[in-house]
mmCIF file with all atom_site columns, C-alpha atoms in Angstrom:
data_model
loop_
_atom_site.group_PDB
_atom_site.id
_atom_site.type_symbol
_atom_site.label_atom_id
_atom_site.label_alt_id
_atom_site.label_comp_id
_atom_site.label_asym_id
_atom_site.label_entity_id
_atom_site.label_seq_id
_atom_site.pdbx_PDB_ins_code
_atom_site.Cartn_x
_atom_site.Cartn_y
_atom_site.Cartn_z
_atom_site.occupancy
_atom_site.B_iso_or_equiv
_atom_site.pdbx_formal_charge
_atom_site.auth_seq_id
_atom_site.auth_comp_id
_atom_site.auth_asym_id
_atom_site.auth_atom_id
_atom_site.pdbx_PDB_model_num
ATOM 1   C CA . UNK A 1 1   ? 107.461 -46.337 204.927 1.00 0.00 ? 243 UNK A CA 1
ATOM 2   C CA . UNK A 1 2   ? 106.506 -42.932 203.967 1.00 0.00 ? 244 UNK A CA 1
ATOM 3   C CA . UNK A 1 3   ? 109.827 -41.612 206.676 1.00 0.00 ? 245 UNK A CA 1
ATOM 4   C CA . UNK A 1 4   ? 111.783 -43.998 204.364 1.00 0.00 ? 246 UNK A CA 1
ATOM 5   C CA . UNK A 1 5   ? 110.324 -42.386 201.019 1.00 0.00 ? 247 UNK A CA 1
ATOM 6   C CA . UNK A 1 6   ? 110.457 -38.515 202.419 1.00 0.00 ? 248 UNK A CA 1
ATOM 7   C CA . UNK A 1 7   ? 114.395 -39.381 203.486 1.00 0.00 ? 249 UNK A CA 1
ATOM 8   C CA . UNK A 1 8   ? 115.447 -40.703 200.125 1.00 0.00 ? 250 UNK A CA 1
ATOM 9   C CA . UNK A 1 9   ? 113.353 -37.771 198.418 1.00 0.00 ? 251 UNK A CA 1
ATOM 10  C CA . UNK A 1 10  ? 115.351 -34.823 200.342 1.00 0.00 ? 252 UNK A CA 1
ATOM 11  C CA . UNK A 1 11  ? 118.952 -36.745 200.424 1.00 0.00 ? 253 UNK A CA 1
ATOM 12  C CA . UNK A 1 12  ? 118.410 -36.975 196.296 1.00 0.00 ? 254 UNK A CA 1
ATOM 13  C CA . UNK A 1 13  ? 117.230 -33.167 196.121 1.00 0.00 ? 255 UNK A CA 1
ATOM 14  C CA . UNK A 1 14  ? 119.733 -32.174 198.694 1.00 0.00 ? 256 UNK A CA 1
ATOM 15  C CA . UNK A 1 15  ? 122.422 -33.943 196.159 1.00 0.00 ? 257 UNK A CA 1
ATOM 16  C CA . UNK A 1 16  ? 121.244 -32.537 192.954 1.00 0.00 ? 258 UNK A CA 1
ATOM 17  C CA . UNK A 1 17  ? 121.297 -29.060 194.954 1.00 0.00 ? 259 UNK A CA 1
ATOM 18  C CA . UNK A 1 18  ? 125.050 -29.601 195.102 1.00 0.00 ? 260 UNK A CA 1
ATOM 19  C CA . UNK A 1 19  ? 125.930 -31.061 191.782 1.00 0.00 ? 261 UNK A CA 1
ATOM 20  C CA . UNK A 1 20  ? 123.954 -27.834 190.142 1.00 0.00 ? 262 UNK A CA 1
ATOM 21  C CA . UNK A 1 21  ? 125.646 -25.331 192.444 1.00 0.00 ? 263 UNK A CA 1
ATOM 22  C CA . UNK A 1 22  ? 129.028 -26.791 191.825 1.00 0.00 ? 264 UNK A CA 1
ATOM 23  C CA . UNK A 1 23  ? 128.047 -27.291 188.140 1.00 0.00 ? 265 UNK A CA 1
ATOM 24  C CA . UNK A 1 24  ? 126.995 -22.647 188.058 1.00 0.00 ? 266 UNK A CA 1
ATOM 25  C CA . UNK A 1 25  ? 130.049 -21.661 190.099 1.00 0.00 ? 267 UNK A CA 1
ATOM 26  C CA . UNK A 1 26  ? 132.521 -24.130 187.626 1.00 0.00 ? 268 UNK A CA 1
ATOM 27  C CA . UNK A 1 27  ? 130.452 -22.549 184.373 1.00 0.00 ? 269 UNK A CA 1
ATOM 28  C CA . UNK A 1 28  ? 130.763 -18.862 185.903 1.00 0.00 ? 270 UNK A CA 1
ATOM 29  C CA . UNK A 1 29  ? 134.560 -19.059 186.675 1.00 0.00 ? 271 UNK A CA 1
ATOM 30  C CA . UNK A 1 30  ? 135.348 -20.447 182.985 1.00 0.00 ? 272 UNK A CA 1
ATOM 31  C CA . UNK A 1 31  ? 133.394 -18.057 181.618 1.00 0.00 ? 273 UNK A CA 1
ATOM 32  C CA . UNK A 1 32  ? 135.095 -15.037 183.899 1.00 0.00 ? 274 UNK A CA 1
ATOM 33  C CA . UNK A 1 33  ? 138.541 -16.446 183.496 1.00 0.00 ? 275 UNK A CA 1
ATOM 34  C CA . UNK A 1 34  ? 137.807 -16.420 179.576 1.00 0.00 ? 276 UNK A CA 1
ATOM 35  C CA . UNK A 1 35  ? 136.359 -12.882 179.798 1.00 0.00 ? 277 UNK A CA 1
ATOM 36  C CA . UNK A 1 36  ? 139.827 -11.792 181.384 1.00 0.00 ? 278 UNK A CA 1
ATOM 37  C CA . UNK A 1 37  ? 141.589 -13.651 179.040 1.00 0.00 ? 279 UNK A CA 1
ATOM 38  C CA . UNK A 1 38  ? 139.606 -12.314 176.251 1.00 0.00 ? 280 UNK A CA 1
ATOM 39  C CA . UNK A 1 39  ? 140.201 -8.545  177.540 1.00 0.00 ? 281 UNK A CA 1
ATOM 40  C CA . UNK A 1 40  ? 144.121 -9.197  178.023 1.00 0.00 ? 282 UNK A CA 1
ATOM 41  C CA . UNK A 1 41  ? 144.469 -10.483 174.337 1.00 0.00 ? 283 UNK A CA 1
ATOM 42  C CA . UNK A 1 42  ? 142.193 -7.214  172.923 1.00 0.00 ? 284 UNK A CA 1
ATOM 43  C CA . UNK A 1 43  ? 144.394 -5.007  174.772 1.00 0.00 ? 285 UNK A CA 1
ATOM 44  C CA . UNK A 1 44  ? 147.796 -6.273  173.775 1.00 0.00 ? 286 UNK A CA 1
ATOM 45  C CA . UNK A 1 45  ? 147.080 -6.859  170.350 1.00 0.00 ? 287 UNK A CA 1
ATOM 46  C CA . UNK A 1 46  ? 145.004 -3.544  170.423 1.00 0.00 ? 288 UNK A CA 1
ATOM 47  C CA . UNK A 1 47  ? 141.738 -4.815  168.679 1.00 0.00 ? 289 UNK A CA 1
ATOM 48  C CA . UNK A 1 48  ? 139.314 -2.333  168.226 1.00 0.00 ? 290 UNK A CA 1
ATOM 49  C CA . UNK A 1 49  ? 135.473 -2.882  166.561 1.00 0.00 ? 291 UNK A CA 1
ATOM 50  C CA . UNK A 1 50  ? 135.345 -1.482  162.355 1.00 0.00 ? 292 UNK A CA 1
ATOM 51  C CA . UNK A 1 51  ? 134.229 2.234   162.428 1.00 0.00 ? 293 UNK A CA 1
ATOM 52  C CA . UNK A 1 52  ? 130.750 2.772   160.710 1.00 0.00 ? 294 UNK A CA 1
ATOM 53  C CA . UNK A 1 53  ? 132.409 3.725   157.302 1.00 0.00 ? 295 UNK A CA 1
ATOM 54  C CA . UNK A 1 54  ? 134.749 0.561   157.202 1.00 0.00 ? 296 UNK A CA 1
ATOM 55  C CA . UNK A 1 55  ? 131.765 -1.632  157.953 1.00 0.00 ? 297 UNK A CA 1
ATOM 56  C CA . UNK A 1 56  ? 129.616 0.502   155.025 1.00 0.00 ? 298 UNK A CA 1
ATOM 57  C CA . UNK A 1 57  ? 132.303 0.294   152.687 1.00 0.00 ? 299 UNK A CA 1
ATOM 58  C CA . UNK A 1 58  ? 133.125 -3.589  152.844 1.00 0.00 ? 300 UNK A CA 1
ATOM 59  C CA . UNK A 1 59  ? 129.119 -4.128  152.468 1.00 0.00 ? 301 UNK A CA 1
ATOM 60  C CA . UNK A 1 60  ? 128.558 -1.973  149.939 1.00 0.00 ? 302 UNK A CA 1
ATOM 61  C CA . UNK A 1 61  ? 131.545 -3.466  147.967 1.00 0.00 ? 303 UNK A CA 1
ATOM 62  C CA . UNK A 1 62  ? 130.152 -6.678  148.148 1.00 0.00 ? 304 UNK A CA 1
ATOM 63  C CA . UNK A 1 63  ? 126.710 -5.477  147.430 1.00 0.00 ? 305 UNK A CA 1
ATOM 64  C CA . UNK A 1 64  ? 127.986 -4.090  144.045 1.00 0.00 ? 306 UNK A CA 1
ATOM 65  C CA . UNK A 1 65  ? 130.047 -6.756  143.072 1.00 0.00 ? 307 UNK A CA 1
ATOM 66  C CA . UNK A 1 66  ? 127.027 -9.177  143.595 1.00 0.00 ? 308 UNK A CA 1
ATOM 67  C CA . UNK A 1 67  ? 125.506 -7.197  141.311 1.00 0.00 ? 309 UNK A CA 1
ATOM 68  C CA . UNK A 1 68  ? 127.969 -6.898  138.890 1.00 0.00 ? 310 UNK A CA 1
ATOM 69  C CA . UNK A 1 69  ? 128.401 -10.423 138.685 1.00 0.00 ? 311 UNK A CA 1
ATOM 70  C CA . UNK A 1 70  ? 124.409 -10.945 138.497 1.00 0.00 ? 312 UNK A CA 1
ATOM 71  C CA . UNK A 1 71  ? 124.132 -8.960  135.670 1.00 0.00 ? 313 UNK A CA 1
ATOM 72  C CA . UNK A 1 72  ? 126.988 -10.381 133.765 1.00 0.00 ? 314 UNK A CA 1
ATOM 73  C CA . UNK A 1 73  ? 127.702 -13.960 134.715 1.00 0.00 ? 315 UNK A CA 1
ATOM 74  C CA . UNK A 1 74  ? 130.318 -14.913 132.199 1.00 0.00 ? 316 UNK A CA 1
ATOM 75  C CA . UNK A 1 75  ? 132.568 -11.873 133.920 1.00 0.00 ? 317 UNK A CA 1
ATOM 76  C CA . UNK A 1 76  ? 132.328 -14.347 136.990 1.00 0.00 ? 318 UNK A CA 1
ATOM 77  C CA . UNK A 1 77  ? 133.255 -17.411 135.259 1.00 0.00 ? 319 UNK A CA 1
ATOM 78  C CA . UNK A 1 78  ? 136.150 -15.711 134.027 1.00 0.00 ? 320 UNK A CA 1
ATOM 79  C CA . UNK A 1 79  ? 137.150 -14.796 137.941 1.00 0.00 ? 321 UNK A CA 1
ATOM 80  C CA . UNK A 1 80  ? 136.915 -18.190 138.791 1.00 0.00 ? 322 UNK A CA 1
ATOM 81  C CA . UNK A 1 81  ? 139.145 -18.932 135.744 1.00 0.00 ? 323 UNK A CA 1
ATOM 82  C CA . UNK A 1 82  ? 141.607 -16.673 136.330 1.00 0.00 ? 324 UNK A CA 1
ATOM 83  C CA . UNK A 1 83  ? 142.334 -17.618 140.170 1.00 0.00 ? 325 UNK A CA 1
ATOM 84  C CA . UNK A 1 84  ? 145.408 -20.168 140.620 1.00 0.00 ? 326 UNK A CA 1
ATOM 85  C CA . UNK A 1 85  ? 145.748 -23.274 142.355 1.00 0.00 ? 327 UNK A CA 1
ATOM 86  C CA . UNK A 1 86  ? 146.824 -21.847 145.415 1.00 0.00 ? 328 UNK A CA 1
ATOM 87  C CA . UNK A 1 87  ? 143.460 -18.988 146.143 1.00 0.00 ? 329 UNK A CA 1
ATOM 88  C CA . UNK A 1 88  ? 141.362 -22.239 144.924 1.00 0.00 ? 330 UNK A CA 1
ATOM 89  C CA . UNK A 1 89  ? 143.689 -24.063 147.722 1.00 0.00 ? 331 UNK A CA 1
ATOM 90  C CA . UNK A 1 90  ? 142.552 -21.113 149.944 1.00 0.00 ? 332 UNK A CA 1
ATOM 91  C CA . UNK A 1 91  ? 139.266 -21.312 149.461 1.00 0.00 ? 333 UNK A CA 1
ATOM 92  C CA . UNK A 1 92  ? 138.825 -25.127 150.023 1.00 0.00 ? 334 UNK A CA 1
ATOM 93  C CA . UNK A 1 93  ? 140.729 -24.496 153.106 1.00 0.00 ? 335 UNK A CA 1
ATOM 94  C CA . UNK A 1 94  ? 137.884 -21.637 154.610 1.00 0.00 ? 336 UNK A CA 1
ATOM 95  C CA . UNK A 1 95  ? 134.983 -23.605 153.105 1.00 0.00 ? 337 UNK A CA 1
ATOM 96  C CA . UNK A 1 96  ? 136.021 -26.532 154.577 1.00 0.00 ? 338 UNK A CA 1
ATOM 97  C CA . UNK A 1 97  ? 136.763 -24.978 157.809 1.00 0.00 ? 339 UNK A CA 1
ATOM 98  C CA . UNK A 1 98  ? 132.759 -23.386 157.540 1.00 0.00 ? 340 UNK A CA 1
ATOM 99  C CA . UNK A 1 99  ? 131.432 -26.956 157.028 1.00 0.00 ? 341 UNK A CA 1
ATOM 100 C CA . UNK A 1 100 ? 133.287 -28.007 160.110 1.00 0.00 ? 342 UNK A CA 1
ATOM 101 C CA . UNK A 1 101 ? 132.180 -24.922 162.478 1.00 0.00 ? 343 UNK A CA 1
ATOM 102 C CA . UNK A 1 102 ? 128.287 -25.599 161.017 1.00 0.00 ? 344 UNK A CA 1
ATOM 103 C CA . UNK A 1 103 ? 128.897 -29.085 161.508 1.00 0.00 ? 345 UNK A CA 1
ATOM 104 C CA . UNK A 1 104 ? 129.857 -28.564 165.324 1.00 0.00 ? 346 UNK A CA 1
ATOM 105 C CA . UNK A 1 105 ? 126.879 -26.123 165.509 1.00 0.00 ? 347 UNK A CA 1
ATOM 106 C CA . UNK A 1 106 ? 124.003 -28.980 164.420 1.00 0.00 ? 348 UNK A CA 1
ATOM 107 C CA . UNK A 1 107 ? 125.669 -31.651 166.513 1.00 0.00 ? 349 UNK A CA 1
ATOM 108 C CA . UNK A 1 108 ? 125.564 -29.107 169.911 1.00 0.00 ? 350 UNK A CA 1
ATOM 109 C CA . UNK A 1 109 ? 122.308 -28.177 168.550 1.00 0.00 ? 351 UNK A CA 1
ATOM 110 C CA . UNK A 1 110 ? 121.292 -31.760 168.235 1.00 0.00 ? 352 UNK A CA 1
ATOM 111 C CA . UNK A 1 111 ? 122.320 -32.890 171.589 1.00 0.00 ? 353 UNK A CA 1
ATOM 112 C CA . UNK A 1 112 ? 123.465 -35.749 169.448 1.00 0.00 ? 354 UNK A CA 1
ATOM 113 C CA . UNK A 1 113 ? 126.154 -36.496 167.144 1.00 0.00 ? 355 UNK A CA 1
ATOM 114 C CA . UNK A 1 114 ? 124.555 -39.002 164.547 1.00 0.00 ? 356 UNK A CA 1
ATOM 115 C CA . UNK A 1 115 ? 120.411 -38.512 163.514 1.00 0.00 ? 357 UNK A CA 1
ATOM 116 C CA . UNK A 1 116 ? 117.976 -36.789 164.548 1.00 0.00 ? 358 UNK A CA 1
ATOM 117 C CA . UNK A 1 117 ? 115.355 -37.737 167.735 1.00 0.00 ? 359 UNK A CA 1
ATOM 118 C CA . UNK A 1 118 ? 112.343 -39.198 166.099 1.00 0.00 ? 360 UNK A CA 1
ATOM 119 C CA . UNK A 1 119 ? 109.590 -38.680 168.546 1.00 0.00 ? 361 UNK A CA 1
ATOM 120 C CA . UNK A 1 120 ? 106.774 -40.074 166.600 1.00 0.00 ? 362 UNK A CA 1
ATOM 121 C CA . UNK A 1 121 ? 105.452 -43.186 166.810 1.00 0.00 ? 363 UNK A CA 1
ATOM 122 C CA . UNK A 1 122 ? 107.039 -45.921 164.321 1.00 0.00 ? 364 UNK A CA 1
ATOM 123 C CA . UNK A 1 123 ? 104.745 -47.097 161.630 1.00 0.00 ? 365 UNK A CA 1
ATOM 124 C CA . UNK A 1 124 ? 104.930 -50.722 160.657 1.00 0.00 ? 366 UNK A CA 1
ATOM 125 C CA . UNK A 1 125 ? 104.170 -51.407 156.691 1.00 0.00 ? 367 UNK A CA 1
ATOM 126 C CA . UNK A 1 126 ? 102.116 -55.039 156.637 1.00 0.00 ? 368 UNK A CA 1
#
């Protein structure tokens, strides 16, 4: 019996061994094969990270506007206002698009796609 028990125990390890390995060397090819990919399409479009000063600049753009608009709130009413159908179309389009990506994110983060787990104990009302 326990010759029985020790065979079935190292067959089943010996198989999971394989199904992880093959599972690592699938998941480390994809992600070299993207990493190529990724430095072909960076070279031919030549990409190339913002320099300090762009990446000050755009912050401390927004930082001011923000302010702006704090202090004076009906001067960003009026930009709202002012913009046409088609920047309002715009913007729908990226917000919507940002609700998708976070929606992705909280179903991968999840591990489900509908609820969350509930691992407490139910309570029943009498």
């Amino acid at each position: 019996m326990l010759a029985r028990i020790q065979t079935a125990g190292t067959s089943l390890l010996t198989k999971t061994a394989a199904l992880v390995t093959k599972t690592v060397e699938k998941t480390v090819y994809c992600g070299k094969v993207t990493g190529e990919l990724s430095k072909q399409i960076y070279k031919s479009e030549k990409l190339q990270p913002p320099s300090l000063d762009e990446f000050k600049s755009v912050y401390m753009n927004l930082y001011t506007n923000s302010l702006r608009y704090i202090k004076t709130p009906q001067q960003a009413v009026n930009c709202v206002k002012a913009s046409g159908k088609n920047d309002l179309l715009k913007y729908g389009a990226v917000g919507i698009q940002l609700l998708g990506f976070y929606s992705v994110g909280e179903v991968i983060g999840r591990r489900k796609l509908v609820g969350y787990n509930c691992y407490t104990e139910k309570v029943i009302h009498h």
